PDB file of C-alpha atoms and ligand atoms in Angstrom:
ATOM      1  CA  UNK R   5       0.000   0.000   0.000  1.00 88.00           C
ATOM      2  CA  UNK R   6       1.163   3.504  -0.791  1.00 96.00           C
ATOM      3  CA  UNK R   7       1.357   6.005   2.081  1.00 98.00           C
ATOM      4  CA  UNK R   8       1.051   9.327   0.247  1.00 98.00           C
ATOM      5  CA  UNK R   9       1.465  11.382   3.416  1.00 98.00           C
ATOM      6  CA  UNK R  10       4.775   9.661   4.108  1.00 98.00           C
ATOM      7  CA  UNK R  11       5.943  10.233   0.531  1.00 98.00           C
ATOM      8  CA  UNK R  12       4.944  13.910   0.631  1.00 98.00           C
ATOM      9  CA  UNK R  13       6.826  14.372   3.893  1.00 98.00           C
ATOM     10  CA  UNK R  14       9.914  12.763   2.365  1.00 98.00           C
ATOM     11  CA  UNK R  15      10.149  15.556  -0.229  1.00 98.00           C
ATOM     12  CA  UNK R  16      11.997  18.667   0.934  1.00 98.00           C
ATOM     13  CA  UNK R  17      10.877  22.199   0.058  1.00 98.00           C
ATOM     14  CA  UNK R  18      13.673  24.612  -0.846  1.00 98.00           C
ATOM     15  CA  UNK R  19      12.281  28.166  -0.998  1.00 97.00           C
ATOM     16  CA  UNK R  20      13.673  30.596  -3.574  1.00 97.00           C
ATOM     17  CA  UNK R  21      15.616  27.984  -5.584  1.00 96.00           C
ATOM     18  CA  UNK R  22      16.753  28.340  -8.351  1.00 94.00           C
ATOM     19  CA  UNK R  23      15.302  31.847  -8.224  1.00 93.00           C
ATOM     20  CA  UNK R  24      13.210  33.990  -5.887  1.00 95.00           C
ATOM     21  CA  UNK R  25       9.547  32.970  -5.637  1.00 94.00           C
ATOM     22  CA  UNK R  26      10.044  29.318  -6.671  1.00 93.00           C
ATOM     23  CA  UNK R  27       9.607  26.591  -4.047  1.00 96.00           C
ATOM     24  CA  UNK R  28      11.817  23.802  -5.346  1.00 97.00           C
ATOM     25  CA  UNK R  29      10.602  20.266  -4.594  1.00 98.00           C
ATOM     26  CA  UNK R  30      13.790  18.411  -3.654  1.00 98.00           C
ATOM     27  CA  UNK R  31      13.294  14.689  -4.287  1.00 98.00           C
ATOM     28  CA  UNK R  32      16.832  13.704  -3.158  1.00 98.00           C
ATOM     29  CA  UNK R  33      15.350  13.271   0.343  1.00 99.00           C
ATOM     30  CA  UNK R  34      12.820  10.808  -1.077  1.00 99.00           C
ATOM     31  CA  UNK R  35      15.556   8.903  -2.919  1.00 99.00           C
ATOM     32  CA  UNK R  36      17.808   8.510   0.123  1.00 99.00           C
ATOM     33  CA  UNK R  37      14.889   7.279   2.250  1.00 99.00           C
ATOM     34  CA  UNK R  38      14.753   3.566   1.398  1.00 98.00           C
ATOM     35  CA  UNK R  39      11.180   3.194   2.694  1.00 98.00           C
ATOM     36  CA  UNK R  40       9.940   6.110   0.541  1.00 98.00           C
ATOM     37  CA  UNK R  41      11.844   5.182  -2.629  1.00 98.00           C
ATOM     38  CA  UNK R  42      10.911   1.496  -2.434  1.00 98.00           C
ATOM     39  CA  UNK R  43       7.264   2.262  -1.665  1.00 98.00           C
ATOM     40  CA  UNK R  44       7.070   4.641  -4.624  1.00 98.00           C
ATOM     41  CA  UNK R  45       8.690   2.198  -7.037  1.00 98.00           C
ATOM     42  CA  UNK R  46       6.456  -0.667  -5.852  1.00 98.00           C
ATOM     43  CA  UNK R  47       3.435   1.555  -6.449  1.00 98.00           C
ATOM     44  CA  UNK R  48       4.569   2.436  -9.975  1.00 99.00           C
ATOM     45  CA  UNK R  49       5.410  -1.179 -10.800  1.00 98.00           C
ATOM     46  CA  UNK R  50       2.003  -2.249  -9.545  1.00 98.00           C
ATOM     47  CA  UNK R  51       0.215   0.352 -11.649  1.00 98.00           C
ATOM     48  CA  UNK R  52       2.123  -0.229 -14.868  1.00 99.00           C
ATOM     49  CA  UNK R  53       2.755  -3.995 -14.873  1.00 98.00           C
ATOM     50  CA  UNK R  54      -0.579  -4.576 -16.655  1.00 98.00           C
ATOM     51  CA  UNK R  55      -0.066  -1.800 -19.264  1.00 98.00           C
ATOM     52  CA  UNK R  56       1.937  -4.026 -21.606  1.00 98.00           C
ATOM     53  CA  UNK R  57       4.512  -1.262 -22.115  1.00 99.00           C
ATOM     54  CA  UNK R  58       7.511  -1.521 -24.432  1.00 99.00           C
ATOM     55  CA  UNK R  59       9.469   1.512 -23.150  1.00 99.00           C
ATOM     56  CA  UNK R  60       9.647   4.031 -20.364  1.00 99.00           C
ATOM     57  CA  UNK R  61      10.850   7.449 -21.598  1.00 99.00           C
ATOM     58  CA  UNK R  62      12.267   9.662 -18.846  1.00 99.00           C
ATOM     59  CA  UNK R  63      12.808  13.424 -19.002  1.00 98.00           C
ATOM     60  CA  UNK R  64      16.252  14.809 -18.062  1.00 98.00           C
ATOM     61  CA  UNK R  65      17.339  14.593 -15.426  1.00 98.00           C
ATOM     62  CA  UNK R  66      15.217  13.473 -12.516  1.00 98.00           C
ATOM     63  CA  UNK R  67      12.906  11.577 -14.861  1.00 98.00           C
ATOM     64  CA  UNK R  68      15.928   9.349 -15.597  1.00 99.00           C
ATOM     65  CA  UNK R  69      16.064   8.144 -11.989  1.00 99.00           C
ATOM     66  CA  UNK R  70      12.437   7.066 -11.684  1.00 99.00           C
ATOM     67  CA  UNK R  71      12.130   6.028 -15.328  1.00 99.00           C
ATOM     68  CA  UNK R  72      15.170   3.762 -15.403  1.00 99.00           C
ATOM     69  CA  UNK R  73      14.266   2.166 -12.061  1.00 99.00           C
ATOM     70  CA  UNK R  74      10.728   1.484 -13.321  1.00 99.00           C
ATOM     71  CA  UNK R  75      11.928   0.123 -16.667  1.00 99.00           C
ATOM     72  CA  UNK R  76      14.087  -2.535 -15.003  1.00 98.00           C
ATOM     73  CA  UNK R  77      11.245  -3.465 -12.635  1.00 99.00           C
ATOM     74  CA  UNK R  78       8.989  -3.974 -15.676  1.00 99.00           C
ATOM     75  CA  UNK R  79      11.716  -5.728 -17.668  1.00 99.00           C
ATOM     76  CA  UNK R  80      11.522  -3.234 -20.553  1.00 99.00           C
ATOM     77  CA  UNK R  81      13.760  -0.627 -22.221  1.00 98.00           C
ATOM     78  CA  UNK R  82      14.455   2.953 -21.146  1.00 99.00           C
ATOM     79  CA  UNK R  83      14.722   6.000 -23.436  1.00 99.00           C
ATOM     80  CA  UNK R  84      16.259   9.279 -22.222  1.00 98.00           C
ATOM     81  CA  UNK R  85      14.600  12.526 -23.339  1.00 98.00           C
ATOM     82  CA  UNK R  86      17.512  14.955 -23.137  1.00 98.00           C
ATOM     83  CA  UNK R  87      18.128  18.672 -23.272  1.00 97.00           C
ATOM     84  CA  UNK R  88      19.497  19.952 -26.581  1.00 97.00           C
ATOM     85  CA  UNK R  89      23.011  18.980 -27.613  1.00 98.00           C
ATOM     86  CA  UNK R  90      23.603  16.050 -25.235  1.00 98.00           C
ATOM     87  CA  UNK R  91      22.783  13.039 -27.415  1.00 98.00           C
ATOM     88  CA  UNK R  92      25.576  11.813 -29.712  1.00 98.00           C
ATOM     89  CA  UNK R  93      23.645  10.177 -32.588  1.00 98.00           C
ATOM     90  CA  UNK R  94      21.072  11.693 -35.011  1.00 98.00           C
ATOM     91  CA  UNK R  95      18.270  13.336 -33.053  1.00 98.00           C
ATOM     92  CA  UNK R  96      14.825  14.834 -33.502  1.00 98.00           C
ATOM     93  CA  UNK R  97      13.898  17.771 -31.318  1.00 98.00           C
ATOM     94  CA  UNK R  98      10.987  19.793 -30.037  1.00 98.00           C
ATOM     95  CA  UNK R  99      11.079  23.367 -28.780  1.00 97.00           C
ATOM     96  CA  UNK R 100       9.056  24.684 -25.876  1.00 96.00           C
ATOM     97  CA  UNK R 101       8.519  28.115 -24.422  1.00 93.00           C
ATOM     98  CA  UNK R 102      10.089  29.162 -21.136  1.00 89.00           C
ATOM     99  CA  UNK R 103       9.216  32.261 -19.140  1.00 80.00           C
ATOM    100  CA  UNK R 104      11.903  34.002 -21.189  1.00 86.00           C
ATOM    101  CA  UNK R 105      12.883  32.396 -24.482  1.00 92.00           C
ATOM    102  CA  UNK R 106      12.924  28.747 -25.529  1.00 95.00           C
ATOM    103  CA  UNK R 107      14.353  25.406 -24.558  1.00 96.00           C
ATOM    104  CA  UNK R 108      14.520  22.199 -26.557  1.00 98.00           C
ATOM    105  CA  UNK R 109      14.323  18.470 -25.832  1.00 98.00           C
ATOM    106  CA  UNK R 110      15.685  15.693 -28.030  1.00 98.00           C
ATOM    107  CA  UNK R 111      15.642  11.936 -28.508  1.00 98.00           C
ATOM    108  CA  UNK R 112      17.630   9.714 -30.802  1.00 98.00           C
ATOM    109  CA  UNK R 113      15.840   9.137 -34.098  1.00 98.00           C
ATOM    110  CA  UNK R 114      15.914   5.350 -33.501  1.00 98.00           C
ATOM    111  CA  UNK R 115      15.282   5.516 -29.750  1.00 98.00           C
ATOM    112  CA  UNK R 116      12.235   3.226 -29.786  1.00 98.00           C
ATOM    113  CA  UNK R 117      13.619   0.613 -32.194  1.00 98.00           C
ATOM    114  CA  UNK R 118      10.677   0.981 -34.598  1.00 98.00           C
ATOM    115  CA  UNK R 119       7.129   2.335 -34.601  1.00 98.00           C
ATOM    116  CA  UNK R 120       3.879   1.810 -32.677  1.00 98.00           C
ATOM    117  CA  UNK R 121       5.620   0.919 -29.429  1.00 98.00           C
ATOM    118  CA  UNK R 122       3.713   1.366 -26.173  1.00 98.00           C
ATOM    119  CA  UNK R 123       5.514   4.147 -24.306  1.00 99.00           C
ATOM    120  CA  UNK R 124       5.114   5.628 -20.825  1.00 99.00           C
ATOM    121  CA  UNK R 125       6.543   9.119 -20.309  1.00 99.00           C
ATOM    122  CA  UNK R 126       7.793   9.944 -16.814  1.00 99.00           C
ATOM    123  CA  UNK R 127       9.216  12.931 -14.938  1.00 98.00           C
ATOM    124  CA  UNK R 128       9.581  13.860 -11.291  1.00 98.00           C
ATOM    125  CA  UNK R 129       7.303  16.888 -11.442  1.00 98.00           C
ATOM    126  CA  UNK R 130       4.807  18.675 -13.677  1.00 98.00           C
ATOM    127  CA  UNK R 131       4.570  22.431 -13.194  1.00 96.00           C
ATOM    128  CA  UNK R 132       3.380  24.406 -16.260  1.00 95.00           C
ATOM    129  CA  UNK R 133       3.518  21.240 -18.381  1.00 97.00           C
ATOM    130  CA  UNK R 134       5.687  22.763 -21.114  1.00 97.00           C
ATOM    131  CA  UNK R 135       8.559  20.309 -20.774  1.00 97.00           C
ATOM    132  CA  UNK R 136       6.337  17.232 -20.714  1.00 98.00           C
ATOM    133  CA  UNK R 137       4.226  18.509 -23.616  1.00 98.00           C
ATOM    134  CA  UNK R 138       7.355  18.883 -25.758  1.00 98.00           C
ATOM    135  CA  UNK R 139       8.564  15.413 -24.740  1.00 98.00           C
ATOM    136  CA  UNK R 140       5.139  13.938 -25.552  1.00 98.00           C
ATOM    137  CA  UNK R 141       5.151  15.578 -29.006  1.00 98.00           C
ATOM    138  CA  UNK R 142       8.606  14.173 -29.613  1.00 97.00           C
ATOM    139  CA  UNK R 143       7.453  10.643 -28.839  1.00 98.00           C
ATOM    140  CA  UNK R 144       4.476  11.084 -31.157  1.00 97.00           C
ATOM    141  CA  UNK R 145       6.700  12.428 -33.943  1.00 96.00           C
ATOM    142  CA  UNK R 146       8.379   9.032 -34.063  1.00 96.00           C
ATOM    143  CA  UNK R 147       4.935   7.404 -34.421  1.00 98.00           C
ATOM    144  CA  UNK R 148       4.801   5.657 -31.064  1.00 98.00           C
ATOM    145  CA  UNK R 149       1.768   4.909 -28.936  1.00 98.00           C
ATOM    146  CA  UNK R 150       2.172   7.229 -25.940  1.00 98.00           C
ATOM    147  CA  UNK R 151       0.040   5.420 -23.390  1.00 98.00           C
ATOM    148  CA  UNK R 152       0.329   7.790 -20.410  1.00 99.00           C
ATOM    149  CA  UNK R 153       2.420  10.541 -18.841  1.00 99.00           C
ATOM    150  CA  UNK R 154       3.334   9.922 -15.201  1.00 99.00           C
ATOM    151  CA  UNK R 155       4.635  12.356 -12.599  1.00 98.00           C
ATOM    152  CA  UNK R 156       5.647  11.817  -9.016  1.00 99.00           C
ATOM    153  CA  UNK R 157       4.484  15.340  -8.097  1.00 98.00           C
ATOM    154  CA  UNK R 158       1.867  17.515  -9.791  1.00 98.00           C
ATOM    155  CA  UNK R 159       1.677  21.213  -8.922  1.00 98.00           C
ATOM    156  CA  UNK R 160      -2.003  21.222  -9.782  1.00 98.00           C
ATOM    157  CA  UNK R 161      -2.477  24.974  -9.201  1.00 97.00           C
ATOM    158  CA  UNK R 162      -0.395  25.544 -12.371  1.00 96.00           C
ATOM    159  CA  UNK R 163      -2.794  23.479 -14.497  1.00 96.00           C
ATOM    160  CA  UNK R 164       0.018  21.876 -16.478  1.00 97.00           C
ATOM    161  CA  UNK R 165      -1.984  18.699 -17.077  1.00 97.00           C
ATOM    162  CA  UNK R 166      -4.319  20.633 -19.422  1.00 98.00           C
ATOM    163  CA  UNK R 167      -1.510  20.923 -21.986  1.00 96.00           C
ATOM    164  CA  UNK R 168      -0.964  17.191 -21.919  1.00 97.00           C
ATOM    165  CA  UNK R 169      -4.503  15.925 -21.763  1.00 97.00           C
ATOM    166  CA  UNK R 170      -5.037  16.679 -25.471  1.00 94.00           C
ATOM    167  CA  UNK R 171      -2.152  14.343 -26.230  1.00 97.00           C
ATOM    168  CA  UNK R 172      -2.286  11.527 -23.674  1.00 98.00           C
ATOM    169  CA  UNK R 173      -3.603  10.412 -20.286  1.00 98.00           C
ATOM    170  CA  UNK R 174      -1.985  11.949 -17.216  1.00 98.00           C
ATOM    171  CA  UNK R 175      -1.288  10.289 -13.865  1.00 99.00           C
ATOM    172  CA  UNK R 176       0.355  11.887 -10.866  1.00 98.00           C
ATOM    173  CA  UNK R 177       1.229  10.056  -7.660  1.00 98.00           C
ATOM    174  CA  UNK R 178       1.143  13.141  -5.415  1.00 98.00           C
ATOM    175  CA  UNK R 179      -0.834  16.310  -5.952  1.00 98.00           C
ATOM    176  CA  UNK R 180       0.101  19.657  -4.451  1.00 97.00           C
ATOM    177  CA  UNK R 181      -2.836  22.062  -4.717  1.00 94.00           C
TER     178      UNK R 181
HETATM  179  P1  AMP Q   5       7.255  22.579 -16.480  1.00 55.17           P
HETATM  180  O1  AMP Q   5       7.751  22.494 -17.884  1.00 55.17           O
HETATM  181  O2  AMP Q   5       6.921  23.990 -16.061  1.00 55.17           O
HETATM  182  O3  AMP Q   5       6.109  21.625 -16.197  1.00 55.17           O
HETATM  183  O4  AMP Q   5       8.455  22.183 -15.524  1.00 55.17           O
HETATM  184  C1  AMP Q   5       8.761  20.842 -15.303  1.00 55.17           C
HETATM  185  C2  AMP Q   5      10.233  20.598 -15.208  1.00 55.17           C
HETATM  186  O5  AMP Q   5      10.894  21.552 -14.392  1.00 55.17           O
HETATM  187  C3  AMP Q   5      10.465  19.235 -14.561  1.00 55.17           C
HETATM  188  O6  AMP Q   5      11.535  18.581 -15.228  1.00 55.17           O
HETATM  189  C4  AMP Q   5      10.795  19.556 -13.124  1.00 55.17           C
HETATM  190  O7  AMP Q   5      11.797  18.703 -12.644  1.00 55.17           O
HETATM  191  C5  AMP Q   5      11.240  21.016 -13.114  1.00 55.17           C
HETATM  192  N1  AMP Q   5      10.544  21.826 -12.110  1.00 55.17           N
HETATM  193  C6  AMP Q   5       9.653  22.840 -12.349  1.00 55.17           C
HETATM  194  N2  AMP Q   5       9.211  23.383 -11.221  1.00 55.17           N
HETATM  195  C7  AMP Q   5       9.815  22.728 -10.209  1.00 55.17           C
HETATM  196  C8  AMP Q   5       9.751  22.810  -8.770  1.00 55.17           C
HETATM  197  N3  AMP Q   5       8.977  23.695  -8.133  1.00 55.17           N
HETATM  198  N4  AMP Q   5      10.505  21.945  -8.045  1.00 55.17           N
HETATM  199  C9  AMP Q   5      11.284  21.023  -8.667  1.00 55.17           C
HETATM  200  N5  AMP Q   5      11.384  20.891 -10.000  1.00 55.17           N
HETATM  201  C10 AMP Q   5      10.665  21.726 -10.775  1.00 55.17           C
END
């Protein structure tokens, strides 16, 4: 059974990081708490074991931690969605708007070893939803079946899930209203 109160308490709030006005949700204190990390991963394995997934795609960088751990639990492959310029082979990319300017995420052109694979997208947190929306579009560009987008934490007051719900289903383990 998942104890959401325990998980929420295992996440540390860092006010004014990386800039004034932002409360950064520090998940390193969840990761180094074996009860919290194991409980979370058991919950995710339980949810997704019946989804018949082919790949978990994780968003750089904290999505790598949860995504790779989940992929091995499910016995399937992991695909990193990286920030621009980090992947060595041929990539496809998708831009998304930041408060000021743009950022870009990329995957390898052959990341999913073919088409129509069942893919779960995962990240630690959804805020405005811009990053996950770009990652979701990227997965769709390669003609995969994006089954769901999963987040450990959803900052629901920012309504980020609205951006994604046109593209795929959204699941968050913990909601912060
Ligand atoms: P967004 O594109 O606005 O949904 O932002 C999501 C990305 O930024 C995720 O990769 C998060 O890890 C990171 N992020 C945004 N806001 C926070 C926050 N308050 N605490 C921790 N990470 C955050």
